[in-house]
Short mmCIF file of C-alpha atoms in Angstrom, two decimals:
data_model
loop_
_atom_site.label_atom_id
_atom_site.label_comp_id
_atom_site.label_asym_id
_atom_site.label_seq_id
_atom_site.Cartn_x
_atom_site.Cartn_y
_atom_site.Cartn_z
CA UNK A 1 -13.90 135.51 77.34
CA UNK A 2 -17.46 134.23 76.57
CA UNK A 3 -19.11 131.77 79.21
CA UNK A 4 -20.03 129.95 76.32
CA UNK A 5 -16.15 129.28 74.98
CA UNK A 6 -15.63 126.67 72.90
CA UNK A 7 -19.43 125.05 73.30
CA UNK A 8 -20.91 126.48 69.72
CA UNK A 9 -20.28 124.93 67.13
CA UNK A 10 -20.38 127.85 64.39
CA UNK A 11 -22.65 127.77 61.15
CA UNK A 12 -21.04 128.86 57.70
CA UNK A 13 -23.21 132.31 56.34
CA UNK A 14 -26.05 130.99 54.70
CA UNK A 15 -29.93 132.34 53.95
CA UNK A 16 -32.01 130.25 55.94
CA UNK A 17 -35.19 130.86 53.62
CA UNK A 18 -38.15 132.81 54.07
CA UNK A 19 -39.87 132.32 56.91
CA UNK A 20 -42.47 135.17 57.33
CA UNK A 21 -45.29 132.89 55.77
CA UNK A 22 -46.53 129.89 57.56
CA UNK A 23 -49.17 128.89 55.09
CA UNK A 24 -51.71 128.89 58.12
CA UNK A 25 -55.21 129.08 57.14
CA UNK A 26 -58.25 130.05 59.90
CA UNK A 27 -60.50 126.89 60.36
CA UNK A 28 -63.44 126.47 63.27
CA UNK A 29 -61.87 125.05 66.36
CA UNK A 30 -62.59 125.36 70.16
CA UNK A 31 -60.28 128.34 70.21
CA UNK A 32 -62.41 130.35 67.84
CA UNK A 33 -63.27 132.64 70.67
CA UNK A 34 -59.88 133.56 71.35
CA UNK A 35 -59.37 133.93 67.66
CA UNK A 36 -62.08 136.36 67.04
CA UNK A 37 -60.72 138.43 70.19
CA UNK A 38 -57.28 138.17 68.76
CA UNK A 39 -58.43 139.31 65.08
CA UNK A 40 -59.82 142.58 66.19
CA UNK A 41 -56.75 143.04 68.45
CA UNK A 42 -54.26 142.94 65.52
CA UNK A 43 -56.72 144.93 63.85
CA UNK A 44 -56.49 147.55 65.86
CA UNK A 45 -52.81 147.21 66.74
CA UNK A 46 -52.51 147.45 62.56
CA UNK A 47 -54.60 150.71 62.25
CA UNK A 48 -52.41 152.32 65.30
CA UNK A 49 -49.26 151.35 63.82
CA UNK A 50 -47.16 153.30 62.23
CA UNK A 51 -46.69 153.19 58.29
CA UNK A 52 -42.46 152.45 57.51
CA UNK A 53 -40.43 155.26 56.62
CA UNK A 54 -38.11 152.90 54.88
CA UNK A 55 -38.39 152.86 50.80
CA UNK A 56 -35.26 150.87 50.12
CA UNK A 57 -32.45 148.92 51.65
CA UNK A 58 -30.23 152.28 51.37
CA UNK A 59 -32.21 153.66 54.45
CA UNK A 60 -31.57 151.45 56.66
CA UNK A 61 -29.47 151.75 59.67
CA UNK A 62 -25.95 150.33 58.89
CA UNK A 63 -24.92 146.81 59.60
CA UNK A 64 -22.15 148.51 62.07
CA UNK A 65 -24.93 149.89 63.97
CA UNK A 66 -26.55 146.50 64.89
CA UNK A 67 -22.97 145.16 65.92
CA UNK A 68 -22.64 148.73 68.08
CA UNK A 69 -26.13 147.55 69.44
CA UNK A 70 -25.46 144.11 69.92
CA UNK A 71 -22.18 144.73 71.54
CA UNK A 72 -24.31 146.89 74.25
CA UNK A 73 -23.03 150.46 73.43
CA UNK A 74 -25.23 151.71 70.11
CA UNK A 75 -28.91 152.85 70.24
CA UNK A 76 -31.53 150.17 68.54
CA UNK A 77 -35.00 150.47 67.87
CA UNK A 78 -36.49 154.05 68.96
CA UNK A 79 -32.98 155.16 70.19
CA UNK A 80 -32.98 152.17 73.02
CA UNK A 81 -30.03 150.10 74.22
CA UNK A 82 -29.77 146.63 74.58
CA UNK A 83 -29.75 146.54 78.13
CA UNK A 84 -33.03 148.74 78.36
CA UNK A 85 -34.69 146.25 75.75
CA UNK A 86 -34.03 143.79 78.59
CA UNK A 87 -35.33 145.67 81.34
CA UNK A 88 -38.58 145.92 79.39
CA UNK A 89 -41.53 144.06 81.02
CA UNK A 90 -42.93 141.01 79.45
CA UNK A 91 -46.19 143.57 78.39
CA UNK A 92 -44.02 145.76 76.56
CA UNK A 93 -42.40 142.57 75.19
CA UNK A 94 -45.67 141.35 74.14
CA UNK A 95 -47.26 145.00 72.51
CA UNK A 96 -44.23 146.41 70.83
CA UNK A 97 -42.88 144.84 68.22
CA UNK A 98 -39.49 146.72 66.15
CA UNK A 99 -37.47 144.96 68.47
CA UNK A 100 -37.11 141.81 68.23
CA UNK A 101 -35.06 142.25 64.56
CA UNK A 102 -32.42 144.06 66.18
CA UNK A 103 -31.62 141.51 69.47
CA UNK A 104 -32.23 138.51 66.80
CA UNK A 105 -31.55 139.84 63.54
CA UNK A 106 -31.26 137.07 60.34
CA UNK A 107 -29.98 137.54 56.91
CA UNK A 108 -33.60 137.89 55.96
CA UNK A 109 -35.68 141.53 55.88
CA UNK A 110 -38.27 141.35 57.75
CA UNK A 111 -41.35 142.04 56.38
CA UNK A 112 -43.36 143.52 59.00
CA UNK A 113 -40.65 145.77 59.95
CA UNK A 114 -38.63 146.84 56.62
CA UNK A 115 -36.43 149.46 58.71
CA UNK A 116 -35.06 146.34 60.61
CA UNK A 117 -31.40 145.80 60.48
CA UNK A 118 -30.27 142.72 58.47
CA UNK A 119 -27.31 140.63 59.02
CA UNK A 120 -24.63 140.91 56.29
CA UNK A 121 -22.28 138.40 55.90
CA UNK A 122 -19.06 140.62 57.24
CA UNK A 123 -21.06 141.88 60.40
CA UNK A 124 -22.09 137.90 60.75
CA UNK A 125 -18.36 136.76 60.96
CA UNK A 126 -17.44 139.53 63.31
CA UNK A 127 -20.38 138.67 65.52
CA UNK A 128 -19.35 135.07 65.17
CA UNK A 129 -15.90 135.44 66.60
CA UNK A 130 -17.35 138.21 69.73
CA UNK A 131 -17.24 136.72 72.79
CA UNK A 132 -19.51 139.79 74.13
CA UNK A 133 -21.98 139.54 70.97
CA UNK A 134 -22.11 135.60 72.21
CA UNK A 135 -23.20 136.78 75.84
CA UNK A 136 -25.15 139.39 75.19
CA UNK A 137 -27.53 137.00 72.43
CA UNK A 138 -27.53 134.93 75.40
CA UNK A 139 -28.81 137.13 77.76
CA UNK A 140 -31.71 138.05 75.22
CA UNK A 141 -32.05 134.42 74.51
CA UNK A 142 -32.96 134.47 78.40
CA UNK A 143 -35.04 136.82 78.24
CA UNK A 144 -37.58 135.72 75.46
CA UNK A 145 -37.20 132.23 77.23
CA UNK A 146 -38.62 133.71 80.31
CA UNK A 147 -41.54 136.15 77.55
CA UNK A 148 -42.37 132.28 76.42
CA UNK A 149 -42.59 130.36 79.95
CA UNK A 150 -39.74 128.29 79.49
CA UNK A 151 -36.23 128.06 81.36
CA UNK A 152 -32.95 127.65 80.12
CA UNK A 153 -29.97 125.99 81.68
CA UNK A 154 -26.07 125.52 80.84
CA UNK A 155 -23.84 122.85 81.78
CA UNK A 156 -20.20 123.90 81.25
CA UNK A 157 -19.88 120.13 82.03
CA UNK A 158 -20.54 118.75 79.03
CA UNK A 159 -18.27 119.48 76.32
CA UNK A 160 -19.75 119.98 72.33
CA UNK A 161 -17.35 118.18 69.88
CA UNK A 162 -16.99 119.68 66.50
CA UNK A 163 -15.30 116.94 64.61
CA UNK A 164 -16.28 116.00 61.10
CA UNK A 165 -16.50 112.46 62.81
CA UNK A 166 -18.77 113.76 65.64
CA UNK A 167 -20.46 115.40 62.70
CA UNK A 168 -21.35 112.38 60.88
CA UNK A 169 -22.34 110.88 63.78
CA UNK A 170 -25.18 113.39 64.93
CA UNK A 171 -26.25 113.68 61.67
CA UNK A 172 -26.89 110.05 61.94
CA UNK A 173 -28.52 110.43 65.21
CA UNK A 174 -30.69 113.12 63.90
CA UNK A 175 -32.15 110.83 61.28
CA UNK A 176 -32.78 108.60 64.00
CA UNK A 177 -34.15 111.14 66.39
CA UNK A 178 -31.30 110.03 69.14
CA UNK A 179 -30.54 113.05 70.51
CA UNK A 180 -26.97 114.26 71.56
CA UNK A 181 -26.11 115.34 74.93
CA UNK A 182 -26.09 119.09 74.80
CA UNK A 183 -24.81 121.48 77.05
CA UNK A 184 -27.84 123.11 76.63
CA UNK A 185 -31.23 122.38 77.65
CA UNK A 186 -34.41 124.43 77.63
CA UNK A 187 -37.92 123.19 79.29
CA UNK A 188 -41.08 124.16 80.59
CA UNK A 189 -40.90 126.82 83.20
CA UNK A 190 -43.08 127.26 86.35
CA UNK A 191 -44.68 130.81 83.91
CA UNK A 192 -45.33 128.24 81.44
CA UNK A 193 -49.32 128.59 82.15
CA UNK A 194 -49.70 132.27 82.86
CA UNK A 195 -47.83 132.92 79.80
CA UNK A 196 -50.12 130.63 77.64
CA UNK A 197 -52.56 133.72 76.46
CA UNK A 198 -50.19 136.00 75.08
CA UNK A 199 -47.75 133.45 73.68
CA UNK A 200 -49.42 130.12 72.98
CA UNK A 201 -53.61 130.81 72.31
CA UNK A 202 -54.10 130.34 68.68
CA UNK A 203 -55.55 134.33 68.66
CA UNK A 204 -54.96 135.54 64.62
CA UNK A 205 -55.28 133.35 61.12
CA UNK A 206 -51.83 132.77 61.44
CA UNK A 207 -51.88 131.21 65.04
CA UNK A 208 -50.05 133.88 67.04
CA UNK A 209 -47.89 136.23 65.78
CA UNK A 210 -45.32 135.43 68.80
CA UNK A 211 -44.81 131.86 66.50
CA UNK A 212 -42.88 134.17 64.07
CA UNK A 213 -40.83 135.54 66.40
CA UNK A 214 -39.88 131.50 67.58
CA UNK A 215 -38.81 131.61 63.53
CA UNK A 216 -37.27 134.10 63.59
CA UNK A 217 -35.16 133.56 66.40
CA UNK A 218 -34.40 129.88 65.39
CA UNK A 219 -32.65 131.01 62.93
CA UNK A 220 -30.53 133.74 63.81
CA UNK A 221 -29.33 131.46 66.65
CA UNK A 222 -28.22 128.97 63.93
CA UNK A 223 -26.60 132.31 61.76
CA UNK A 224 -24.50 133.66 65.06
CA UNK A 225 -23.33 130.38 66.21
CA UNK A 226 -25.30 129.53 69.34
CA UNK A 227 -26.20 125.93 67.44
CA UNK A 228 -26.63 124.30 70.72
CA UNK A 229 -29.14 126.71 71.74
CA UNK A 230 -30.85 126.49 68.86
CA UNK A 231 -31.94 122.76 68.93
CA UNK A 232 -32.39 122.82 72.80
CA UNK A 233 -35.08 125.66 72.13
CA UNK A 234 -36.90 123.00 69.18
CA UNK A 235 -36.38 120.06 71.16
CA UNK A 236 -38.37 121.75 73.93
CA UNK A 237 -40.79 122.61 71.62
CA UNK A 238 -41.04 119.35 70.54
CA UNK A 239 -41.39 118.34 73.88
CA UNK A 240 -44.35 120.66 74.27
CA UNK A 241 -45.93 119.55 70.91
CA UNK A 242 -45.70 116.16 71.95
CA UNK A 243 -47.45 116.66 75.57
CA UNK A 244 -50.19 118.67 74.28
CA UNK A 245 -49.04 121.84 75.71
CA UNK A 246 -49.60 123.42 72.36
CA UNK A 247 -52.34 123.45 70.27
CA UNK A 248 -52.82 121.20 67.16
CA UNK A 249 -53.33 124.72 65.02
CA UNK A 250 -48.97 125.09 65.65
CA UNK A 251 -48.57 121.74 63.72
CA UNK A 252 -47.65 124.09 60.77
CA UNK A 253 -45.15 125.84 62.36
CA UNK A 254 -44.09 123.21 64.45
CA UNK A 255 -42.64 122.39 60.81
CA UNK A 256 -41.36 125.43 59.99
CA UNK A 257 -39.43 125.41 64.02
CA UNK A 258 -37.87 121.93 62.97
CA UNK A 259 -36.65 123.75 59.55
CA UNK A 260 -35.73 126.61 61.30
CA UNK A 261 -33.04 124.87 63.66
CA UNK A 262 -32.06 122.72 60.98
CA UNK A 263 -33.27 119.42 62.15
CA UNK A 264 -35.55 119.14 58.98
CA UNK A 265 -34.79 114.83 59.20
CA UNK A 266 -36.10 114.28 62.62
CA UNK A 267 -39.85 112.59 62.64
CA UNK A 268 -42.28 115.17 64.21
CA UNK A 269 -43.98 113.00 66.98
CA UNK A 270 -47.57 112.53 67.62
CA UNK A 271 -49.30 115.43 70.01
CA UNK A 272 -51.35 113.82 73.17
CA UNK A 273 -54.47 115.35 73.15
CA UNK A 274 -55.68 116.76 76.45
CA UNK A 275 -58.52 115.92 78.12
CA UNK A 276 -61.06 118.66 77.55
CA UNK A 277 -61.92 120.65 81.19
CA UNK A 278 -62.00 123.59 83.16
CA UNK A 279 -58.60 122.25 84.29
CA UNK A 280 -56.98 121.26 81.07
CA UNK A 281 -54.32 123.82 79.59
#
């Protein structure tokens, strides 16, 4: 059985929207220098990649396939398993990007990466009801935890009620930004500040393109079940947002984060602006 058994409370198949535009626009700010240095590096990373060899939805790989992968015993992206994905370092992590849309996949095709698997709704309810599926988005969960700086933590403890009563009641909470007591948490890790370049430094016009991959894994969290996990990660963020650990650039996707994990009532809170210094990050 799943370590996880009976602690997600499931979400019916839905399409969560699309989230591949943030609506970001490039504007002068302190981190202009790290933008320009980001610019030419997607630039480059653009004219090096290569062009998709999918025309339509017929050629991509099967939605049996990303189960097979998922469950830890088909190939994924460039013929890899999951458990070499997760050997990966965090600079591989970082620089290659057909990935992520297998270990996170939504019902969404991804527009960067056409040839991605996408999440139909019979694969979805098989994945739903896979305790190994459950451990193994877990374990990649982890792992792009770790990529970001942050920690995660599970308290078999602490039971999660699915009740329509216990329903009603957090969806009164959420409106009231009281927060539930989750068997989940996520927070700042001790990487937190070495991992700030590649992951937090508003580098390209759309801030940095590891924000879509937040999205995008928001959501398929919500999509597979792991709802728990899914608000931990945004509350963390919030958390960060709030402490001005992240830049005020992210407030646009910190709006499309609290959409994402479907806590579109709570009241964004104000971000603390850091003193300015050699020793401010």
């Amino acid at each position: 059985g799943s370590r996880r058994s009976g602690a997600s409370r499931r979400l019916p198949s839905r399409s969560c929207g699309d989230l591949s535009q943030v609506g970001m626009t490039p504007r002068r700010t302190k981190s202009a220098k790290n933008f320009r240095r980001g610019r030419k590096r997607v630039m480059v990373a653009a004219m090096n990649a290569k062009m998709p060899t999918v025309a339509h939805a017929a050629d991509r790989p099967p939605p049996e396939a990303l189960l097979a992968f998922l469950r830890g015993f088909g190939p994924g992206p460039d013929g890899a398993d999951l458990d070499s994905i997760l050997a990966w370092s965090l600079d591989r992590w970082e620089n290659q990007h057909n990935y992520i849309q297998w270990l996170f996949p939504t019902d969404e095709e991804s527009e960067y990466h056409p040839e991605a698997p996408v999440l139909t709704p019979e694969v979805q309810e098989e994945m739903l009801i896979d305790p190994i599926v459950e451990d193994n988005l877990i374990r990649s969960f982890e792992k792009f935890l770790q990529f970001l700086g942050l920690e995660y933590a599970f308290d078999e403890d602490i039971a999660a009620p699915c009740s329509p009563v216990s329903e009603e009641k957090g969806a009164k909470r959420e409106e009231e930004n009281e927060e539930r007591k989750l068997p989940v948490t996520v927070t700042k890790g001790e990487s937190f500040r070495k991992r700030r370049v590649d992951c937090w430094v508003v580098n390209c016009p759309e801030g940095n393109h590891n924000w879509f991959r937040i999205s995008r894994v928001l959501v398929s969290l919500r999509l597979l079940g792991l709802i728990d996990e899914a608000e931990a990660f945004y509350l963390c963020l919030e958390q960060l947002w709030a402490n001005g650990d992240l830049p005020g650039f992210a407030i646009h996707s910190m709006r499309i984060w609290r959409e994402s994990a479907g806590l579109e009532k709570r009241i964004l809170p104000k971000r603390r602006k850091k003193p300015r210094g050699p020793c401010s990050l």
